[in-house]
PDB file of C-alpha atoms in Angstrom:
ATOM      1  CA  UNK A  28     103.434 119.362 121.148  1.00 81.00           C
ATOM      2  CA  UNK A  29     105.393 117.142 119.115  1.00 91.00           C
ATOM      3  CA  UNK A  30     104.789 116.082 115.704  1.00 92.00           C
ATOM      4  CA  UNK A  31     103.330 112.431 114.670  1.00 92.00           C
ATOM      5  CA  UNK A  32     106.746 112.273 112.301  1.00 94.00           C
ATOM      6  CA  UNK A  33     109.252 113.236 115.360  1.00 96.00           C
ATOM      7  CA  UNK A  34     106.982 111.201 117.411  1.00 95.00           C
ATOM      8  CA  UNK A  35     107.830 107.722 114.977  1.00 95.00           C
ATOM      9  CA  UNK A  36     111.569 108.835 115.706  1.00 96.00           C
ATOM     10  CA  UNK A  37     111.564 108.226 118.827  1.00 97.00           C
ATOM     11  CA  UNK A  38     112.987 104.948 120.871  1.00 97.00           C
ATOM     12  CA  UNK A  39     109.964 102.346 122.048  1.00 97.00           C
ATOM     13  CA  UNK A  40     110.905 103.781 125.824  1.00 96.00           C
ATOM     14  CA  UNK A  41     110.273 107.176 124.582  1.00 97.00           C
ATOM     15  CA  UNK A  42     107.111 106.612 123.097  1.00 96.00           C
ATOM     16  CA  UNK A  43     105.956 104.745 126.129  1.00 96.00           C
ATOM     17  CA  UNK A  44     106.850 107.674 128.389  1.00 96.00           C
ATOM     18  CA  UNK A  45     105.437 110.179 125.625  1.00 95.00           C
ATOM     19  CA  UNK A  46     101.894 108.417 126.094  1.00 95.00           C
ATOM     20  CA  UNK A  47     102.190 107.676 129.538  1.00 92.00           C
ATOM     21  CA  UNK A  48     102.364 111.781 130.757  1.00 95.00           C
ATOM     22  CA  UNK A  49     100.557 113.478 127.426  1.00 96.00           C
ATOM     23  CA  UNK A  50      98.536 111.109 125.571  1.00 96.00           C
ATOM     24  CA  UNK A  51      94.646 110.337 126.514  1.00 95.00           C
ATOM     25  CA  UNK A  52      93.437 106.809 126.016  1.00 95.00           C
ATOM     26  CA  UNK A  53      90.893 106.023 124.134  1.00 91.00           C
ATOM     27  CA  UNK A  54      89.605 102.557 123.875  1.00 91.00           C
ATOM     28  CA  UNK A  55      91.077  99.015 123.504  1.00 91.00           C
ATOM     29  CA  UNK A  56      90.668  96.169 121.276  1.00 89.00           C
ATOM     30  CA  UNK A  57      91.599  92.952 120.749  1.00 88.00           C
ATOM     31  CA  UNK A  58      93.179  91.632 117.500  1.00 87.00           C
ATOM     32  CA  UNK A  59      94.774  88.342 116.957  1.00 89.00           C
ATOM     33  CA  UNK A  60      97.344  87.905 119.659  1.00 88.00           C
ATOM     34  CA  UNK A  61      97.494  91.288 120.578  1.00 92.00           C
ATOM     35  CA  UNK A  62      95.676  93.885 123.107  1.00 93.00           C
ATOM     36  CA  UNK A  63      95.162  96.946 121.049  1.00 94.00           C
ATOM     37  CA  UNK A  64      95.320 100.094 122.741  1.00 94.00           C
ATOM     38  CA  UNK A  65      94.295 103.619 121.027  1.00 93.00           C
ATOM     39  CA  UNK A  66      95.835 106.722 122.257  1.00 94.00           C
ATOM     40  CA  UNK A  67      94.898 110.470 120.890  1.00 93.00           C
ATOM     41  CA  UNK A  68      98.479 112.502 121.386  1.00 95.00           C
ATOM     42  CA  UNK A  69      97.976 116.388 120.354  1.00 91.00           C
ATOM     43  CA  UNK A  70      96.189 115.690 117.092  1.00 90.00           C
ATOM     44  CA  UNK A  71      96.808 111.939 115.889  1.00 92.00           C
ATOM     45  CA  UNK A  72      96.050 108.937 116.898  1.00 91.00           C
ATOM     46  CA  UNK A  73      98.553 106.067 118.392  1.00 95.00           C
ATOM     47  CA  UNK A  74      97.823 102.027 118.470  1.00 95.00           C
ATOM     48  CA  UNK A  75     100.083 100.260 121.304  1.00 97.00           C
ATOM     49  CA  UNK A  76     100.237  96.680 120.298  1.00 97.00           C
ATOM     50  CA  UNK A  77     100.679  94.884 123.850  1.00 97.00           C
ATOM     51  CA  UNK A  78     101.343  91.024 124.032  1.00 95.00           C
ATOM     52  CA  UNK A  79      99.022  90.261 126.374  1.00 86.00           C
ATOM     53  CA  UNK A  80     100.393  86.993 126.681  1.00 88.00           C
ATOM     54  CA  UNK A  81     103.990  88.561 127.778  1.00 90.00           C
ATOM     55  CA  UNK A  82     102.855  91.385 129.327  1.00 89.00           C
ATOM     56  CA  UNK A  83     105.168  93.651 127.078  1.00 95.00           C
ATOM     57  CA  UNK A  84     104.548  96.513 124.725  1.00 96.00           C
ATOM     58  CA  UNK A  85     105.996  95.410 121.348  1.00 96.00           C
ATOM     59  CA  UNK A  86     105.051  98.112 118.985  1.00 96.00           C
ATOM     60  CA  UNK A  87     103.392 102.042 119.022  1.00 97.00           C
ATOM     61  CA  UNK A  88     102.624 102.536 115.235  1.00 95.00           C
ATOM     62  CA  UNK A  89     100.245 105.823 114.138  1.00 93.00           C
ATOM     63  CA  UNK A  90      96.797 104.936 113.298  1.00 90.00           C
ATOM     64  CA  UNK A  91      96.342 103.762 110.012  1.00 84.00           C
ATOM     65  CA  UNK A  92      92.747 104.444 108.754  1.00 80.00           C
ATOM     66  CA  UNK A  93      92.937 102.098 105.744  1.00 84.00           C
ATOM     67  CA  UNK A  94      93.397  99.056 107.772  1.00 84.00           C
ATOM     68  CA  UNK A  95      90.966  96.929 108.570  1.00 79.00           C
ATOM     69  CA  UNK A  96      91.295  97.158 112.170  1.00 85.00           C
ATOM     70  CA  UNK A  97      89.091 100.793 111.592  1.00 79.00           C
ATOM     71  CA  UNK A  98      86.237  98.479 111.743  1.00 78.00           C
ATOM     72  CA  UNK A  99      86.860  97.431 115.409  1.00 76.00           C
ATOM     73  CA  UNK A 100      87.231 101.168 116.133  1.00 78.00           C
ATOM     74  CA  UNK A 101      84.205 102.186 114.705  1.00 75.00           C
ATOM     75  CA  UNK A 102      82.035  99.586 116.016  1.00 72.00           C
ATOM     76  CA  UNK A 103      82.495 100.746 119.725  1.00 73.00           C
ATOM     77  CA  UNK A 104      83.050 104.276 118.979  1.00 70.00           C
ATOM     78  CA  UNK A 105      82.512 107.500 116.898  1.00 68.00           C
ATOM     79  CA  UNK A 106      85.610 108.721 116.171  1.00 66.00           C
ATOM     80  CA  UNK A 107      86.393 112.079 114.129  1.00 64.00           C
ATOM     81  CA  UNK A 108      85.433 112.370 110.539  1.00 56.00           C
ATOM     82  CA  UNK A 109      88.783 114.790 109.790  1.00 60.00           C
ATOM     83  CA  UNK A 110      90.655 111.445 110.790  1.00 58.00           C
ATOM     84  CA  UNK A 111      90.574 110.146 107.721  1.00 46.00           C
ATOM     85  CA  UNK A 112      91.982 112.666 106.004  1.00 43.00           C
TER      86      UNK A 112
END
């Protein structure tokens, strides 16, 4: 399984086809002008930032845990203690 650093290597249309035949989705939120989706790939987690208003993927950026976006996470869902770490 690849790595989360080779995994922020890769081009946008690899990332996309990365998720698309190994990742597992988890849940989606919405954040400004954006549909947040979060993906689990191997042992990280994965935030695809989709326009919803364009219909395009503009960003796949690993999870940050210090952002405050953690709170939308953990609202809906329990999600691993070792994540933070």
């Amino acid at each position: 399984m690849i790595t989360r650093r080779e995994f922020t290597k890769l081009s946008l249309d690899k990332k996309i086809s990365m998720l698309y035949e190994n990742g597992t989705f988890v849940m989606a939120i919405r954040y400004y002008a954006y549909k947040v989706n979060l993906y689990l790939l191997g042992n990280f987690y994965l935030e695809v930032f989709v326009n919803h208003k364009m219909a395009s993927i503009e960003k796949i950026v690993p999870l940050d845990t210090t952002h405050s976006r953690m709170k939308f996470y953990s609202d809906q869902i329990k999600l691993p203690i070792d994540i933070l770490s």
